[in-house]
Amino acid sequence: MKVKLCGLTRNVDIQAANKILPEYIGFVFAKNSKRKLTFEQAKQLRKQLLPQIKSVGVFVEPRFEEIKLLADAQIISCVQLHGDIDSTLIEKIQGQGLYVIQALKEEYRETIADAILLDASEGAGIFTKWKNIPVKRNKPLFLAGGLTVKNIEHAIRDTNPDVIDVSSGIETNGLKDADKMAQITQLVHKFN
Ligand SMILES: O=C(O)c1ccccc1N[C@@H]1O[C@H](COP(=O)(O)O)[C@@H](O)[C@H]1O
């Protein structure tokens, strides 16, 4: 099972990720997020990140041009889309060779994205117990929302996702905590 450590904002967070080796990290570009990065901040952070760790840009109802700029500068290779998203936008982003993860808030459904993310939290640390998730799925499932070291094992057994995605649960006083990042990554990798 894979891990996405989301909402990294500082050099020390990147240094921690380089030691812990999650498969994905997330850079948030959503307007009202306390974790929002500028283009320049994200560029500096990506430069320090090991090449094998994929960086996901997190957006709420973005403009295509914003994503293209970040992709052309090789700051992101995956795009996580929240909100009301048109299929045309997904196809256009995929046309740039980017991997698209579509966030769903209410219930599981098939979409044209490359992966589905179940997340009702949007970085607020809110846990949801999901129902009616098909056992057989034709694309990877990311699971997020209020996941912590205490509830992750239970959530994995309930939902059987392909990727665990966590942000608030690896923070202490609003900042990323390297010990929590390591603990959760080890826990998730135990399921491999
Ligand atoms: O992290 C944010 O601020 C954010 C803002 C807008 C949309 C999504 C956001 N984060 C995503 O939320 C989940 C994690 O939530 P939690 O904090 O662990 O409950 C993850 O998918 C982030 O990418």
JSON list of C-alpha atoms and ligand atoms in Angstrom, two decimals:
[
{"chain": "A", "resi": 1, "resn": "MET", "atom": "CA", "xyz": [0.00, 0.00, 0.00]},
{"chain": "A", "resi": 2, "resn": "LYS", "atom": "CA", "xyz": [1.22, 3.51, -0.84]},
{"chain": "A", "resi": 3, "resn": "VAL", "atom": "CA", "xyz": [1.27, 6.77, 1.13]},
{"chain": "A", "resi": 4, "resn": "LYS", "atom": "CA", "xyz": [0.70, 10.40, 0.21]},
{"chain": "A", "resi": 5, "resn": "LEU", "atom": "CA", "xyz": [1.94, 12.93, 2.78]},
{"chain": "A", "resi": 6, "resn": "CYS", "atom": "CA", "xyz": [0.06, 16.07, 1.88]},
{"chain": "A", "resi": 7, "resn": "GLY", "atom": "CA", "xyz": [0.46, 19.78, 2.56]},
{"chain": "A", "resi": 8, "resn": "LEU", "atom": "CA", "xyz": [4.25, 20.02, 2.89]},
{"chain": "A", "resi": 9, "resn": "THR", "atom": "CA", "xyz": [5.33, 23.67, 3.11]},
{"chain": "A", "resi": 10, "resn": "ARG", "atom": "CA", "xyz": [8.85, 23.85, 4.58]},
{"chain": "A", "resi": 11, "resn": "ASN", "atom": "CA", "xyz": [12.37, 22.68, 3.71]},
{"chain": "A", "resi": 12, "resn": "VAL", "atom": "CA", "xyz": [12.40, 20.52, 6.85]},
{"chain": "A", "resi": 13, "resn": "ASP", "atom": "CA", "xyz": [9.23, 18.76, 5.65]},
{"chain": "A", "resi": 14, "resn": "ILE", "atom": "CA", "xyz": [10.98, 17.85, 2.40]},
{"chain": "A", "resi": 15, "resn": "GLN", "atom": "CA", "xyz": [14.09, 16.65, 4.24]},
{"chain": "A", "resi": 16, "resn": "ALA", "atom": "CA", "xyz": [11.86, 14.44, 6.38]},
{"chain": "A", "resi": 17, "resn": "ALA", "atom": "CA", "xyz": [10.05, 13.07, 3.30]},
{"chain": "A", "resi": 18, "resn": "ASN", "atom": "CA", "xyz": [13.40, 12.26, 1.63]},
{"chain": "A", "resi": 19, "resn": "LYS", "atom": "CA", "xyz": [14.27, 10.05, 4.61]},
{"chain": "A", "resi": 20, "resn": "ILE", "atom": "CA", "xyz": [10.81, 8.49, 5.06]},
{"chain": "A", "resi": 21, "resn": "LEU", "atom": "CA", "xyz": [10.20, 7.83, 1.33]},
{"chain": "A", "resi": 22, "resn": "PRO", "atom": "CA", "xyz": [6.44, 8.11, 0.82]},
{"chain": "A", "resi": 23, "resn": "GLU", "atom": "CA", "xyz": [5.37, 7.38, -2.77]},
{"chain": "A", "resi": 24, "resn": "TYR", "atom": "CA", "xyz": [3.66, 10.80, -3.06]},
{"chain": "A", "resi": 25, "resn": "ILE", "atom": "CA", "xyz": [3.78, 14.17, -1.37]},
{"chain": "A", "resi": 26, "resn": "GLY", "atom": "CA", "xyz": [1.22, 16.95, -1.89]},
{"chain": "A", "resi": 27, "resn": "PHE", "atom": "CA", "xyz": [1.68, 20.66, -2.59]},
{"chain": "A", "resi": 28, "resn": "VAL", "atom": "CA", "xyz": [-1.54, 22.60, -1.93]},
{"chain": "A", "resi": 29, "resn": "PHE", "atom": "CA", "xyz": [-2.57, 25.39, -4.32]},
{"chain": "A", "resi": 30, "resn": "ALA", "atom": "CA", "xyz": [-6.17, 25.77, -3.09]},
{"chain": "A", "resi": 31, "resn": "LYS", "atom": "CA", "xyz": [-6.95, 29.46, -2.55]},
{"chain": "A", "resi": 32, "resn": "ASN", "atom": "CA", "xyz": [-8.13, 29.51, 1.04]},
{"chain": "A", "resi": 33, "resn": "SER", "atom": "CA", "xyz": [-5.83, 26.85, 2.42]},
{"chain": "A", "resi": 34, "resn": "LYS", "atom": "CA", "xyz": [-3.44, 27.60, 5.26]},
{"chain": "A", "resi": 35, "resn": "ARG", "atom": "CA", "xyz": [-1.04, 25.25, 3.40]},
{"chain": "A", "resi": 36, "resn": "LYS", "atom": "CA", "xyz": [-1.20, 27.14, 0.10]},
{"chain": "A", "resi": 37, "resn": "LEU", "atom": "CA", "xyz": [2.11, 27.55, -1.73]},
{"chain": "A", "resi": 38, "resn": "THR", "atom": "CA", "xyz": [3.15, 30.08, -4.36]},
{"chain": "A", "resi": 39, "resn": "PHE", "atom": "CA", "xyz": [4.73, 28.90, -7.62]},
{"chain": "A", "resi": 40, "resn": "GLU", "atom": "CA", "xyz": [8.20, 29.94, -6.36]},
{"chain": "A", "resi": 41, "resn": "GLN", "atom": "CA", "xyz": [7.83, 28.21, -2.98]},
{"chain": "A", "resi": 42, "resn": "ALA", "atom": "CA", "xyz": [6.72, 24.99, -4.65]},
{"chain": "A", "resi": 43, "resn": "LYS", "atom": "CA", "xyz": [9.58, 25.21, -7.18]},
{"chain": "A", "resi": 44, "resn": "GLN", "atom": "CA", "xyz": [12.16, 25.50, -4.39]},
{"chain": "A", "resi": 45, "resn": "LEU", "atom": "CA", "xyz": [10.62, 22.59, -2.46]},
{"chain": "A", "resi": 46, "resn": "ARG", "atom": "CA", "xyz": [10.40, 20.33, -5.55]},
{"chain": "A", "resi": 47, "resn": "LYS", "atom": "CA", "xyz": [14.11, 20.95, -6.28]},
{"chain": "A", "resi": 48, "resn": "GLN", "atom": "CA", "xyz": [15.02, 19.50, -2.87]},
{"chain": "A", "resi": 49, "resn": "LEU", "atom": "CA", "xyz": [12.71, 16.49, -3.14]},
{"chain": "A", "resi": 50, "resn": "LEU", "atom": "CA", "xyz": [14.11, 13.13, -4.29]},
{"chain": "A", "resi": 51, "resn": "PRO", "atom": "CA", "xyz": [13.12, 12.46, -7.91]},
{"chain": "A", "resi": 52, "resn": "GLN", "atom": "CA", "xyz": [11.40, 9.13, -7.13]},
{"chain": "A", "resi": 53, "resn": "ILE", "atom": "CA", "xyz": [8.83, 10.82, -4.85]},
{"chain": "A", "resi": 54, "resn": "LYS", "atom": "CA", "xyz": [5.92, 12.03, -6.98]},
{"chain": "A", "resi": 55, "resn": "SER", "atom": "CA", "xyz": [4.53, 15.49, -6.25]},
{"chain": "A", "resi": 56, "resn": "VAL", "atom": "CA", "xyz": [0.78, 16.01, -6.42]},
{"chain": "A", "resi": 57, "resn": "GLY", "atom": "CA", "xyz": [-0.68, 19.49, -6.92]},
{"chain": "A", "resi": 58, "resn": "VAL", "atom": "CA", "xyz": [-3.89, 19.89, -4.88]},
{"chain": "A", "resi": 59, "resn": "PHE", "atom": "CA", "xyz": [-6.49, 22.25, -6.39]},
{"chain": "A", "resi": 60, "resn": "VAL", "atom": "CA", "xyz": [-10.11, 23.28, -5.82]},
{"chain": "A", "resi": 61, "resn": "GLU", "atom": "CA", "xyz": [-11.84, 24.09, -9.15]},
{"chain": "A", "resi": 62, "resn": "PRO", "atom": "CA", "xyz": [-8.61, 25.33, -10.79]},
{"chain": "A", "resi": 63, "resn": "ARG", "atom": "CA", "xyz": [-7.92, 27.01, -14.11]},
{"chain": "A", "resi": 64, "resn": "PHE", "atom": "CA", "xyz": [-6.09, 24.83, -16.65]},
{"chain": "A", "resi": 65, "resn": "GLU", "atom": "CA", "xyz": [-3.39, 27.49, -17.17]},
{"chain": "A", "resi": 66, "resn": "GLU", "atom": "CA", "xyz": [-2.43, 27.39, -13.47]},
{"chain": "A", "resi": 67, "resn": "ILE", "atom": "CA", "xyz": [-1.86, 23.63, -13.67]},
{"chain": "A", "resi": 68, "resn": "LYS", "atom": "CA", "xyz": [0.03, 23.84, -16.97]},
{"chain": "A", "resi": 69, "resn": "LEU", "atom": "CA", "xyz": [2.52, 26.38, -15.57]},
{"chain": "A", "resi": 70, "resn": "LEU", "atom": "CA", "xyz": [3.35, 24.09, -12.62]},
{"chain": "A", "resi": 71, "resn": "ALA", "atom": "CA", "xyz": [3.56, 21.01, -14.84]},
{"chain": "A", "resi": 72, "resn": "ASP", "atom": "CA", "xyz": [5.76, 22.70, -17.48]},
{"chain": "A", "resi": 73, "resn": "ALA", "atom": "CA", "xyz": [8.17, 23.70, -14.70]},
{"chain": "A", "resi": 74, "resn": "GLN", "atom": "CA", "xyz": [8.15, 20.02, -13.54]},
{"chain": "A", "resi": 75, "resn": "ILE", "atom": "CA", "xyz": [6.94, 21.03, -10.07]},
{"chain": "A", "resi": 76, "resn": "ILE", "atom": "CA", "xyz": [4.02, 18.56, -10.22]},
{"chain": "A", "resi": 77, "resn": "SER", "atom": "CA", "xyz": [3.40, 15.33, -12.14]},
{"chain": "A", "resi": 78, "resn": "CYS", "atom": "CA", "xyz": [0.00, 14.50, -10.60]},
{"chain": "A", "resi": 79, "resn": "VAL", "atom": "CA", "xyz": [-3.06, 16.68, -10.09]},
{"chain": "A", "resi": 80, "resn": "GLN", "atom": "CA", "xyz": [-5.68, 16.27, -7.35]},
{"chain": "A", "resi": 81, "resn": "LEU", "atom": "CA", "xyz": [-8.95, 17.97, -8.22]},
{"chain": "A", "resi": 82, "resn": "HIS", "atom": "CA", "xyz": [-11.58, 18.96, -5.65]},
{"chain": "A", "resi": 83, "resn": "GLY", "atom": "CA", "xyz": [-14.99, 20.53, -6.22]},
{"chain": "A", "resi": 84, "resn": "ASP", "atom": "CA", "xyz": [-17.23, 20.58, -9.26]},
{"chain": "A", "resi": 85, "resn": "ILE", "atom": "CA", "xyz": [-14.93, 19.38, -12.05]},
{"chain": "A", "resi": 86, "resn": "ASP", "atom": "CA", "xyz": [-15.84, 19.20, -15.72]},
{"chain": "A", "resi": 87, "resn": "SER", "atom": "CA", "xyz": [-14.75, 16.07, -17.64]},
{"chain": "A", "resi": 88, "resn": "THR", "atom": "CA", "xyz": [-13.31, 18.31, -20.37]},
{"chain": "A", "resi": 89, "resn": "LEU", "atom": "CA", "xyz": [-10.86, 19.79, -17.85]},
{"chain": "A", "resi": 90, "resn": "ILE", "atom": "CA", "xyz": [-9.78, 16.30, -16.75]},
{"chain": "A", "resi": 91, "resn": "GLU", "atom": "CA", "xyz": [-9.16, 15.26, -20.37]},
{"chain": "A", "resi": 92, "resn": "LYS", "atom": "CA", "xyz": [-7.20, 18.45, -21.05]},
{"chain": "A", "resi": 93, "resn": "ILE", "atom": "CA", "xyz": [-4.97, 17.85, -18.00]},
{"chain": "A", "resi": 94, "resn": "GLN", "atom": "CA", "xyz": [-4.48, 14.19, -18.96]},
{"chain": "A", "resi": 95, "resn": "GLY", "atom": "CA", "xyz": [-3.51, 15.41, -22.43]},
{"chain": "A", "resi": 96, "resn": "GLN", "atom": "CA", "xyz": [-0.48, 17.09, -20.79]},
{"chain": "A", "resi": 97, "resn": "GLY", "atom": "CA", "xyz": [0.70, 13.66, -19.56]},
{"chain": "A", "resi": 98, "resn": "LEU", "atom": "CA", "xyz": [-0.40, 14.36, -15.98]},
{"chain": "A", "resi": 99, "resn": "TYR", "atom": "CA", "xyz": [-1.97, 11.76, -13.66]},
{"chain": "A", "resi": 100, "resn": "VAL", "atom": "CA", "xyz": [-5.37, 12.99, -12.46]},
{"chain": "A", "resi": 101, "resn": "ILE", "atom": "CA", "xyz": [-6.83, 12.09, -9.06]},
{"chain": "A", "resi": 102, "resn": "GLN", "atom": "CA", "xyz": [-10.45, 13.19, -8.69]},
{"chain": "A", "resi": 103, "resn": "ALA", "atom": "CA", "xyz": [-11.68, 13.88, -5.16]},
{"chain": "A", "resi": 104, "resn": "LEU", "atom": "CA", "xyz": [-15.22, 12.76, -4.32]},
{"chain": "A", "resi": 105, "resn": "LYS", "atom": "CA", "xyz": [-17.00, 14.04, -1.24]},
{"chain": "A", "resi": 106, "resn": "GLU", "atom": "CA", "xyz": [-20.23, 12.11, -0.98]},
{"chain": "A", "resi": 107, "resn": "GLU", "atom": "CA", "xyz": [-20.01, 8.66, -2.46]},
{"chain": "A", "resi": 108, "resn": "TYR", "atom": "CA", "xyz": [-17.85, 6.47, -4.65]},
{"chain": "A", "resi": 109, "resn": "ARG", "atom": "CA", "xyz": [-18.52, 6.64, -8.40]},
{"chain": "A", "resi": 110, "resn": "GLU", "atom": "CA", "xyz": [-16.56, 5.90, -11.55]},
{"chain": "A", "resi": 111, "resn": "THR", "atom": "CA", "xyz": [-15.08, 8.91, -13.37]},
{"chain": "A", "resi": 112, "resn": "ILE", "atom": "CA", "xyz": [-12.67, 9.39, -16.28]},
{"chain": "A", "resi": 113, "resn": "ALA", "atom": "CA", "xyz": [-9.85, 10.40, -13.90]},
{"chain": "A", "resi": 114, "resn": "ASP", "atom": "CA", "xyz": [-6.86, 8.06, -13.45]},
{"chain": "A", "resi": 115, "resn": "ALA", "atom": "CA", "xyz": [-7.60, 7.56, -9.74]},
{"chain": "A", "resi": 116, "resn": "ILE", "atom": "CA", "xyz": [-10.38, 8.32, -7.26]},
{"chain": "A", "resi": 117, "resn": "LEU", "atom": "CA", "xyz": [-9.85, 10.03, -3.91]},
{"chain": "A", "resi": 118, "resn": "LEU", "atom": "CA", "xyz": [-12.51, 9.69, -1.25]},
{"chain": "A", "resi": 119, "resn": "ASP", "atom": "CA", "xyz": [-12.18, 12.82, 0.89]},
{"chain": "A", "resi": 120, "resn": "ALA", "atom": "CA", "xyz": [-14.90, 14.80, 2.62]},
{"chain": "A", "resi": 121, "resn": "SER", "atom": "CA", "xyz": [-12.35, 16.70, 4.69]},
{"chain": "A", "resi": 122, "resn": "GLU", "atom": "CA", "xyz": [-10.34, 18.97, 2.33]},
{"chain": "A", "resi": 123, "resn": "GLY", "atom": "CA", "xyz": [-7.55, 19.31, 4.85]},
{"chain": "A", "resi": 124, "resn": "ALA", "atom": "CA", "xyz": [-9.80, 19.86, 7.88]},
{"chain": "A", "resi": 125, "resn": "GLY", "atom": "CA", "xyz": [-9.09, 16.57, 9.65]},
{"chain": "A", "resi": 126, "resn": "ILE", "atom": "CA", "xyz": [-12.66, 15.27, 9.35]},
{"chain": "A", "resi": 127, "resn": "PHE", "atom": "CA", "xyz": [-13.06, 11.48, 9.28]},
{"chain": "A", "resi": 128, "resn": "THR", "atom": "CA", "xyz": [-15.84, 9.79, 7.26]},
{"chain": "A", "resi": 129, "resn": "LYS", "atom": "CA", "xyz": [-16.87, 6.17, 7.34]},
{"chain": "A", "resi": 130, "resn": "TRP", "atom": "CA", "xyz": [-17.47, 5.37, 3.65]},
{"chain": "A", "resi": 131, "resn": "LYS", "atom": "CA", "xyz": [-20.19, 2.97, 2.52]},
{"chain": "A", "resi": 132, "resn": "ASN", "atom": "CA", "xyz": [-20.89, 1.09, -0.71]},
{"chain": "A", "resi": 133, "resn": "ILE", "atom": "CA", "xyz": [-17.36, 1.05, -2.07]},
{"chain": "A", "resi": 134, "resn": "PRO", "atom": "CA", "xyz": [-17.12, -1.70, -4.70]},
{"chain": "A", "resi": 135, "resn": "VAL", "atom": "CA", "xyz": [-14.64, -4.47, -3.89]},
{"chain": "A", "resi": 136, "resn": "LYS", "atom": "CA", "xyz": [-13.60, -4.73, -7.55]},
{"chain": "A", "resi": 137, "resn": "ARG", "atom": "CA", "xyz": [-12.50, -1.36, -8.94]},
{"chain": "A", "resi": 138, "resn": "ASN", "atom": "CA", "xyz": [-10.87, -0.53, -12.22]},
{"chain": "A", "resi": 139, "resn": "LYS", "atom": "CA", "xyz": [-8.64, 2.26, -10.95]},
{"chain": "A", "resi": 140, "resn": "PRO", "atom": "CA", "xyz": [-6.58, 3.09, -7.85]},
{"chain": "A", "resi": 141, "resn": "LEU", "atom": "CA", "xyz": [-8.42, 4.38, -4.79]},
{"chain": "A", "resi": 142, "resn": "PHE", "atom": "CA", "xyz": [-6.90, 7.05, -2.53]},
{"chain": "A", "resi": 143, "resn": "LEU", "atom": "CA", "xyz": [-8.45, 7.45, 0.95]},
{"chain": "A", "resi": 144, "resn": "ALA", "atom": "CA", "xyz": [-8.20, 10.69, 2.98]},
{"chain": "A", "resi": 145, "resn": "GLY", "atom": "CA", "xyz": [-9.98, 12.66, 5.67]},
{"chain": "A", "resi": 146, "resn": "GLY", "atom": "CA", "xyz": [-9.08, 12.77, 9.33]},
{"chain": "A", "resi": 147, "resn": "LEU", "atom": "CA", "xyz": [-6.73, 9.78, 9.14]},
{"chain": "A", "resi": 148, "resn": "THR", "atom": "CA", "xyz": [-4.34, 9.41, 12.07]},
{"chain": "A", "resi": 149, "resn": "VAL", "atom": "CA", "xyz": [-2.07, 6.76, 13.47]},
{"chain": "A", "resi": 150, "resn": "LYS", "atom": "CA", "xyz": [-5.02, 5.71, 15.69]},
{"chain": "A", "resi": 151, "resn": "ASN", "atom": "CA", "xyz": [-7.65, 5.07, 12.99]},
{"chain": "A", "resi": 152, "resn": "ILE", "atom": "CA", "xyz": [-5.61, 4.19, 9.89]},
{"chain": "A", "resi": 153, "resn": "GLU", "atom": "CA", "xyz": [-5.47, 0.43, 10.41]},
{"chain": "A", "resi": 154, "resn": "HIS", "atom": "CA", "xyz": [-9.23, 0.29, 10.90]},
{"chain": "A", "resi": 155, "resn": "ALA", "atom": "CA", "xyz": [-9.85, 2.50, 7.85]},
{"chain": "A", "resi": 156, "resn": "ILE", "atom": "CA", "xyz": [-7.58, 0.30, 5.71]},
{"chain": "A", "resi": 157, "resn": "ARG", "atom": "CA", "xyz": [-9.44, -2.87, 6.78]},
{"chain": "A", "resi": 158, "resn": "ASP", "atom": "CA", "xyz": [-12.84, -1.22, 6.10]},
{"chain": "A", "resi": 159, "resn": "THR", "atom": "CA", "xyz": [-12.05, 0.36, 2.73]},
{"chain": "A", "resi": 160, "resn": "ASN", "atom": "CA", "xyz": [-9.02, -1.50, 1.29]},
{"chain": "A", "resi": 161, "resn": "PRO", "atom": "CA", "xyz": [-7.61, 1.57, -0.52]},
{"chain": "A", "resi": 162, "resn": "ASP", "atom": "CA", "xyz": [-4.50, 1.60, -2.72]},
{"chain": "A", "resi": 163, "resn": "VAL", "atom": "CA", "xyz": [-3.13, 4.83, -1.23]},
{"chain": "A", "resi": 164, "resn": "ILE", "atom": "CA", "xyz": [-3.50, 6.45, 2.20]},
{"chain": "A", "resi": 165, "resn": "ASP", "atom": "CA", "xyz": [-3.49, 10.24, 2.00]},
{"chain": "A", "resi": 166, "resn": "VAL", "atom": "CA", "xyz": [-2.94, 12.26, 5.16]},
{"chain": "A", "resi": 167, "resn": "SER", "atom": "CA", "xyz": [-2.38, 15.89, 6.11]},
{"chain": "A", "resi": 168, "resn": "SER", "atom": "CA", "xyz": [-3.82, 17.04, 9.49]},
{"chain": "A", "resi": 169, "resn": "GLY", "atom": "CA", "xyz": [-2.90, 13.68, 11.06]},
{"chain": "A", "resi": 170, "resn": "ILE", "atom": "CA", "xyz": [0.83, 14.30, 10.48]},
{"chain": "A", "resi": 171, "resn": "GLU", "atom": "CA", "xyz": [0.77, 17.78, 12.04]},
{"chain": "A", "resi": 172, "resn": "THR", "atom": "CA", "xyz": [1.47, 19.14, 15.53]},
{"chain": "A", "resi": 173, "resn": "ASN", "atom": "CA", "xyz": [0.32, 22.71, 16.23]},
{"chain": "A", "resi": 174, "resn": "GLY", "atom": "CA", "xyz": [-0.43, 23.21, 12.53]},
{"chain": "A", "resi": 175, "resn": "LEU", "atom": "CA", "xyz": [3.03, 22.20, 11.28]},
{"chain": "A", "resi": 176, "resn": "LYS", "atom": "CA", "xyz": [4.18, 18.93, 9.78]},
{"chain": "A", "resi": 177, "resn": "ASP", "atom": "CA", "xyz": [5.69, 16.60, 12.39]},
{"chain": "A", "resi": 178, "resn": "ALA", "atom": "CA", "xyz": [8.50, 14.37, 11.08]},
{"chain": "A", "resi": 179, "resn": "ASP", "atom": "CA", "xyz": [7.86, 11.69, 13.72]},
{"chain": "A", "resi": 180, "resn": "LYS", "atom": "CA", "xyz": [4.18, 11.42, 12.77]},
{"chain": "A", "resi": 181, "resn": "MET", "atom": "CA", "xyz": [5.09, 11.37, 9.07]},
{"chain": "A", "resi": 182, "resn": "ALA", "atom": "CA", "xyz": [7.47, 8.45, 9.69]},
{"chain": "A", "resi": 183, "resn": "GLN", "atom": "CA", "xyz": [5.08, 6.56, 11.97]},
{"chain": "A", "resi": 184, "resn": "ILE", "atom": "CA", "xyz": [2.15, 6.68, 9.55]},
{"chain": "A", "resi": 185, "resn": "THR", "atom": "CA", "xyz": [4.29, 5.79, 6.53]},
{"chain": "A", "resi": 186, "resn": "GLN", "atom": "CA", "xyz": [5.72, 2.74, 8.32]},
{"chain": "A", "resi": 187, "resn": "LEU", "atom": "CA", "xyz": [2.25, 1.66, 9.41]},
{"chain": "A", "resi": 188, "resn": "VAL", "atom": "CA", "xyz": [0.83, 1.89, 5.87]},
{"chain": "A", "resi": 189, "resn": "HIS", "atom": "CA", "xyz": [3.85, 0.15, 4.30]},
{"chain": "A", "resi": 190, "resn": "LYS", "atom": "CA", "xyz": [3.29, -2.78, 6.69]},
{"chain": "A", "resi": 191, "resn": "PHE", "atom": "CA", "xyz": [0.23, -3.64, 4.57]},
{"chain": "A", "resi": 192, "resn": "ASN", "atom": "CA", "xyz": [2.43, -4.37, 1.52]},
{"chain": "B", "resi": 1, "resn": "LIG", "atom": "O1", "xyz": [-4.88, 20.62, 2.78]},
{"chain": "B", "resi": 1, "resn": "LIG", "atom": "C1", "xyz": [-5.67, 21.51, 2.45]},
{"chain": "B", "resi": 1, "resn": "LIG", "atom": "O2", "xyz": [-5.64, 22.62, 2.98]},
{"chain": "B", "resi": 1, "resn": "LIG", "atom": "C2", "xyz": [-6.69, 21.25, 1.38]},
{"chain": "B", "resi": 1, "resn": "LIG", "atom": "C3", "xyz": [-7.43, 22.31, 0.90]},
{"chain": "B", "resi": 1, "resn": "LIG", "atom": "C4", "xyz": [-8.37, 22.12, -0.09]},
{"chain": "B", "resi": 1, "resn": "LIG", "atom": "C5", "xyz": [-8.58, 20.85, -0.62]},
{"chain": "B", "resi": 1, "resn": "LIG", "atom": "C6", "xyz": [-7.87, 19.76, -0.12]},
{"chain": "B", "resi": 1, "resn": "LIG", "atom": "C7", "xyz": [-6.93, 19.94, 0.87]},
{"chain": "B", "resi": 1, "resn": "LIG", "atom": "N1", "xyz": [-6.22, 18.89, 1.40]},
{"chain": "B", "resi": 1, "resn": "LIG", "atom": "C8", "xyz": [-6.53, 17.51, 1.15]},
{"chain": "B", "resi": 1, "resn": "LIG", "atom": "O3", "xyz": [-7.32, 17.02, 2.23]},
{"chain": "B", "resi": 1, "resn": "LIG", "atom": "C9", "xyz": [-6.99, 15.64, 2.46]},
{"chain": "B", "resi": 1, "resn": "LIG", "atom": "C10", "xyz": [-6.42, 15.43, 3.83]},
{"chain": "B", "resi": 1, "resn": "LIG", "atom": "O4", "xyz": [-7.24, 15.89, 4.80]},
{"chain": "B", "resi": 1, "resn": "LIG", "atom": "P1", "xyz": [-6.90, 15.71, 6.35]},
{"chain": "B", "resi": 1, "resn": "LIG", "atom": "O5", "xyz": [-6.27, 16.99, 6.79]},
{"chain": "B", "resi": 1, "resn": "LIG", "atom": "O6", "xyz": [-5.94, 14.56, 6.51]},
{"chain": "B", "resi": 1, "resn": "LIG", "atom": "O7", "xyz": [-8.22, 15.46, 6.94]},
{"chain": "B", "resi": 1, "resn": "LIG", "atom": "C11", "xyz": [-5.87, 15.30, 1.50]},
{"chain": "B", "resi": 1, "resn": "LIG", "atom": "O8", "xyz": [-6.43, 14.71, 0.37]},
{"chain": "B", "resi": 1, "resn": "LIG", "atom": "C12", "xyz": [-5.30, 16.65, 1.17]},
{"chain": "B", "resi": 1, "resn": "LIG", "atom": "O9", "xyz": [-4.71, 16.61, -0.10]}
]
